[in-house]
Tab-separated table of C-alpha atoms in Angstrom:
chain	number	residue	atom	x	y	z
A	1	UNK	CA	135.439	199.439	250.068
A	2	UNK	CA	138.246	200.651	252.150
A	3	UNK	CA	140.123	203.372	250.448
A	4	UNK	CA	143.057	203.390	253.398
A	5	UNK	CA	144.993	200.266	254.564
A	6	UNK	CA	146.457	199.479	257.923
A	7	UNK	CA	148.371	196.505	257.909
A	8	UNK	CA	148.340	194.459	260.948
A	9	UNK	CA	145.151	194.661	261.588
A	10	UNK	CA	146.538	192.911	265.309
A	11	UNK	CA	149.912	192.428	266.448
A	12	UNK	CA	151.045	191.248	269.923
A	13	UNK	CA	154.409	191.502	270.469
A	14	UNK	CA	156.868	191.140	273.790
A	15	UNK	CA	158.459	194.390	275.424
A	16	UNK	CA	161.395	196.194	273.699
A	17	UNK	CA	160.873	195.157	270.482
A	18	UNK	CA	160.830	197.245	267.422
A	19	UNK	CA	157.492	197.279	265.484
A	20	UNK	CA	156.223	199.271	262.221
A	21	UNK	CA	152.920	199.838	261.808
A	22	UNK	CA	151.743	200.505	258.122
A	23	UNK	CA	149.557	202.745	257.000
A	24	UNK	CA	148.258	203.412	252.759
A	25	UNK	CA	145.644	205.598	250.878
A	26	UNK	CA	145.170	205.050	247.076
A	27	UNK	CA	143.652	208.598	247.632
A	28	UNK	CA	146.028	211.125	247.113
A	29	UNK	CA	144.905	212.557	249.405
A	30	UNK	CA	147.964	215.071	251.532
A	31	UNK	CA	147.241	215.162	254.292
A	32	UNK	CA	147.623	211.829	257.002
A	33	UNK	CA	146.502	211.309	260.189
A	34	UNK	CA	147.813	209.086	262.827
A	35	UNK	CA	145.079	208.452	266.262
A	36	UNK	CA	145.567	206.972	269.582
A	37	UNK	CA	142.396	205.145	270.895
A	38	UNK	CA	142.224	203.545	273.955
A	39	UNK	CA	140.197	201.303	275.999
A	40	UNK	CA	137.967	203.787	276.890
A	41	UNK	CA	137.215	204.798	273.343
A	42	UNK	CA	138.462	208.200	273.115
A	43	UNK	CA	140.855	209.312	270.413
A	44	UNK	CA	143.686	211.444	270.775
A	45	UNK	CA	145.819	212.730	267.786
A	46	UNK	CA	149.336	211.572	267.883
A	47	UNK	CA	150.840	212.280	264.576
A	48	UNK	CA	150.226	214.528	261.445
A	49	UNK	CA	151.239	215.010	257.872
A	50	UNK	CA	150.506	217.857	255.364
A	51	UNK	CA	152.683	215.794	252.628
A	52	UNK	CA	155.897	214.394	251.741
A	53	UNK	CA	158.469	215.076	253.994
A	54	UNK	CA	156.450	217.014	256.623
A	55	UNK	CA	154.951	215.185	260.025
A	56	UNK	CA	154.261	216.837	262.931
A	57	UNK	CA	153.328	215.677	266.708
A	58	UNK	CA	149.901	215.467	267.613
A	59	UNK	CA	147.996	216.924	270.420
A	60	UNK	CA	148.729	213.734	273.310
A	61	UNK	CA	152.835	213.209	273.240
A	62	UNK	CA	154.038	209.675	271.759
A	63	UNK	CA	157.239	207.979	271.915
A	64	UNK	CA	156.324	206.511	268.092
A	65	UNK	CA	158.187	208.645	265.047
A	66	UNK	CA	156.576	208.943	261.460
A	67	UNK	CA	158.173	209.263	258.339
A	68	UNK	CA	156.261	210.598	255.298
A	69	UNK	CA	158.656	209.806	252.064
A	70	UNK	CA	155.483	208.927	249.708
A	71	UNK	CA	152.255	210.688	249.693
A	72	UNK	CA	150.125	207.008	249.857
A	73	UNK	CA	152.901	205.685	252.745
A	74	UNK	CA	152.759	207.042	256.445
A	75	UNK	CA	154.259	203.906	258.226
A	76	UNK	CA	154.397	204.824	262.729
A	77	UNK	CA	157.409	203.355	264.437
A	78	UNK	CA	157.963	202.474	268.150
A	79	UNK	CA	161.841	201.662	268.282
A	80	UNK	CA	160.991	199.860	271.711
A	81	UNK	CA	157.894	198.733	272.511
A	82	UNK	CA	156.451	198.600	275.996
A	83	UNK	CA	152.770	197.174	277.944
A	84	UNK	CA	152.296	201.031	278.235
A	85	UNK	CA	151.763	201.393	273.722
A	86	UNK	CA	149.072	198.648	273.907
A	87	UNK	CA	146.218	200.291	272.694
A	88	UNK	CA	144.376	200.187	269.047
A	89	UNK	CA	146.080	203.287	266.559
A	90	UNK	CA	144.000	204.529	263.676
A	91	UNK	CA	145.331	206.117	260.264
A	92	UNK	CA	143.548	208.617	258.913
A	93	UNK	CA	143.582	210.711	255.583
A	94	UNK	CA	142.062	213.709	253.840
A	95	UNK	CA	141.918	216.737	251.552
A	96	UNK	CA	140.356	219.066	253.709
A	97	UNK	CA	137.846	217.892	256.739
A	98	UNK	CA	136.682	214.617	254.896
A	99	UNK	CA	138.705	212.197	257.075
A	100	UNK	CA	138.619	208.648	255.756
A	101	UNK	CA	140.136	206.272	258.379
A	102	UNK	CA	141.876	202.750	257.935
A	103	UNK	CA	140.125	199.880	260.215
A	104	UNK	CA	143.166	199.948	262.459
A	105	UNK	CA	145.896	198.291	264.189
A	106	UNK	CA	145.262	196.888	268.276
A	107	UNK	CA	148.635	196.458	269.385
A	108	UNK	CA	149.179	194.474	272.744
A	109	UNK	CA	152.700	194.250	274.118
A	110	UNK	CA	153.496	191.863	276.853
B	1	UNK	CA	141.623	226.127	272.877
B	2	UNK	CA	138.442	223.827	271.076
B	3	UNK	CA	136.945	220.804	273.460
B	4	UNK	CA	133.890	218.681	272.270
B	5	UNK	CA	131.891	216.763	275.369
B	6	UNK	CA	129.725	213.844	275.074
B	7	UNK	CA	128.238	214.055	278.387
B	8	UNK	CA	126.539	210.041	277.998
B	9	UNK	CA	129.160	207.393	277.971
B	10	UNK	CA	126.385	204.245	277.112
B	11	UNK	CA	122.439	205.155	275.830
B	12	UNK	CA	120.424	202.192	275.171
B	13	UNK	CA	117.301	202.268	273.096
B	14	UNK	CA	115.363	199.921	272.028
B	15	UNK	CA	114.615	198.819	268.400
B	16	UNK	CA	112.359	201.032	266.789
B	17	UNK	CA	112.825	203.805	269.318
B	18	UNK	CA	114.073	207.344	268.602
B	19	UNK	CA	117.277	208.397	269.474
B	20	UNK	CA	119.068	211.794	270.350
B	21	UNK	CA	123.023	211.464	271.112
B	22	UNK	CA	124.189	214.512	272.470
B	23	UNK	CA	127.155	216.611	271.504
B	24	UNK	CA	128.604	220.129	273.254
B	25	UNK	CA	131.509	222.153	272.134
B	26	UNK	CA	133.901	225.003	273.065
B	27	UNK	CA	134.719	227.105	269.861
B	28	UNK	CA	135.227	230.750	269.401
B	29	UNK	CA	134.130	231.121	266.064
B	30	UNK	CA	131.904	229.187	264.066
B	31	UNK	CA	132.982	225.741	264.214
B	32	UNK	CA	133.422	223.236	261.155
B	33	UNK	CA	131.342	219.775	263.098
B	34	UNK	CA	130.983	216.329	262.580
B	35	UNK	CA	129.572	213.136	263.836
B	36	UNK	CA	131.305	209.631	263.160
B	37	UNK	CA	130.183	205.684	263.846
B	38	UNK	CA	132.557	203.455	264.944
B	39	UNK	CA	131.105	199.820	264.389
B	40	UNK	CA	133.205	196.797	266.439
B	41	UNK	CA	137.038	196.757	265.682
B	42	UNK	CA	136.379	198.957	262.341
B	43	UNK	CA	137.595	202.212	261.922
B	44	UNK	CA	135.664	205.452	261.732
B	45	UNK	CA	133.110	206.403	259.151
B	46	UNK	CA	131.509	209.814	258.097
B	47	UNK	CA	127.620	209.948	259.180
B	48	UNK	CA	127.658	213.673	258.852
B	49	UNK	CA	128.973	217.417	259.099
B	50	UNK	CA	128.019	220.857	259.696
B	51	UNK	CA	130.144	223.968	257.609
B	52	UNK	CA	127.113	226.297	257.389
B	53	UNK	CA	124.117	227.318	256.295
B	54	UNK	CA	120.999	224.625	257.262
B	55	UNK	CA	121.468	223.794	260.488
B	56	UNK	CA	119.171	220.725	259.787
B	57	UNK	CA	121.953	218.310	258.323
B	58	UNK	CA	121.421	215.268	256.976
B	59	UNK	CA	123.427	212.544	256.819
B	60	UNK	CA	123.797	208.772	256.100
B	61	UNK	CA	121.942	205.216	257.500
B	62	UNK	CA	118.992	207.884	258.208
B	63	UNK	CA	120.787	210.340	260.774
B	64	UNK	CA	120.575	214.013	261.487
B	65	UNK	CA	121.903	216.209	263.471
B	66	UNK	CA	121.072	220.251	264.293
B	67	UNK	CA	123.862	222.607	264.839
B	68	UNK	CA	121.996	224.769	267.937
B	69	UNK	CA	124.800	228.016	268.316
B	70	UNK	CA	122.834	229.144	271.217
B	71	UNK	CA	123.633	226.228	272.924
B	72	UNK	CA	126.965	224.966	271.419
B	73	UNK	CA	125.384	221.751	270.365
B	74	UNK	CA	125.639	219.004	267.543
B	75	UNK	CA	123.050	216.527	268.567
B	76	UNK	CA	122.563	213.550	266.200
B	77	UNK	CA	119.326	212.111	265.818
B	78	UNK	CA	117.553	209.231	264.408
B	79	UNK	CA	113.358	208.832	264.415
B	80	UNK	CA	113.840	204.665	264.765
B	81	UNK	CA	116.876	202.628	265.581
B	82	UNK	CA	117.496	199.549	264.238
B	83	UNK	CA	119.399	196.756	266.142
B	84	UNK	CA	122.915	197.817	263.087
B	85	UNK	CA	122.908	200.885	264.838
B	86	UNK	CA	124.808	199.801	267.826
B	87	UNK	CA	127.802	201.035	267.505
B	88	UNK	CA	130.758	203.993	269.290
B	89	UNK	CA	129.469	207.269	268.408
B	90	UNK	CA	131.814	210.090	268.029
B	91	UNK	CA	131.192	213.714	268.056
B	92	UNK	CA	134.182	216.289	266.288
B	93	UNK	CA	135.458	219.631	265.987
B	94	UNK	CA	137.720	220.832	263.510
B	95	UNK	CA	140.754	222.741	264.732
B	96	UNK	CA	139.992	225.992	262.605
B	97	UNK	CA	143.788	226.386	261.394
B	98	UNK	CA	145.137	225.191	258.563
B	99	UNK	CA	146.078	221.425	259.841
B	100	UNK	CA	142.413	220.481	259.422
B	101	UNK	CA	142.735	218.866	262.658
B	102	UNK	CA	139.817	217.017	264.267
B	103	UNK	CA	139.417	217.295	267.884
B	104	UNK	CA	137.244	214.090	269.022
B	105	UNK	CA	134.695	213.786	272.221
B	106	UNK	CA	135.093	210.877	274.171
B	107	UNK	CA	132.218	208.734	272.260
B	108	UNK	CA	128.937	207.402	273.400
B	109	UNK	CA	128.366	203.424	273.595
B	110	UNK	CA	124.982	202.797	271.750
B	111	UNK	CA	123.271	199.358	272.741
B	112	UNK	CA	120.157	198.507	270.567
B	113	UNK	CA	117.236	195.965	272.682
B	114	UNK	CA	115.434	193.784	270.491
């Protein structure tokens, strides 16, 4: 049973709209992961948190912000969305190394 | 700066067959290593990982994987697939600072024939 939930699960939504994607652990666990995947299947780190009220940008640049004001919540924004952010984005959480990841979100903006 | 390589995009094995998924990384030191399964639209899910010591892991659904230093590899392994195994395969390096970071290959595609 999923420990981590990622609410959509899909969401298709025209260009320059604003969408949250949402992102809980029942965990505790501190630290919070957000991933890029694209078609192609590789992952690419886009967002991280150590705990409440730190985030920090990932390793592959992103025009979505994070906020971090609970240590269960770590909701990704994109204040416009564009056909360029289509692509499925995984949440991730852990202690140390033991990631557990939600099921995801696969965005498509038209 | 860490890289992990998974130099097959798509193996396909039949059912009952072995398999060996292979897995090369770039690390100075000696790297923290995992290997994830990714089934259709479903997240990521633990099969196994390498700290130290044994570097004969074993993990869940059957697999294994041997950390080879000599040759910077993580190769999973399983002695008979079965047609649940065909799933994205994902091979992982942790960052080594204290973000606990994991630095993902670019999967391999595993199709199962009945």
């Amino acid at each position: 049973e999923a420990d981590i939930y990622q609410t959509p699960r899909y969401l298709v939504i025209g260009t320059g709209k604003k969408i949250t994607l949402e992102c809980s652990q029942t965990m505790g666990h501190d630290k919070m992961y957000w991933y890029q995947q694209d078609p192609g299947m590789e992952l690419h780190l886009i967002h991280y948190s150590y705990g409440v009220n730190s985030t920090e940008k990932g390793d592959l640049s992103s025009e979505s912000t994070v906020s971090r004001i609970r240590t269960e919540h770590f909701p990704l924004t994109l204040e416009s969305a564009r056909p360029s952010h289509t692509s499925q984005y995984l949440c991730a959480s852990s202690v140390s190394y033991g990631y557990t990841f939600g099921s995801g979100t696969r965005l498509t903006v038209v | 700066a860490q890289s992990v390589t998974q130099p097959d995009i798509h193996i396909t094995v039949s059912e009952g067959a072995s398999l060996e998924l292979r897995c090369n990384y770039s690390y100075g030191a000696t790297p923290y290593l995992f290997w994830y399964v990714q089934s259709p639209g479903q997240g990521l899910q633990l099969l196994l990982k390498y700290f130290s010591g044994d570097t004969l892991v074993q993990g869940i659904k059957g697999f294994e994987a041997e950390f080879k230093r000599s040759q910077s590899s993580f190769n999973l392994r399983k002695p008979s697939v079965h047609w649940s195994d065909a799933a994205e395969y994902f091979c992982a390096v942790a960052s080594g600072d204290s973000s606990y970071k994991l630095i993902f290959g670019s999967g391999t595609r595993l199709l199962v024939r009945p």
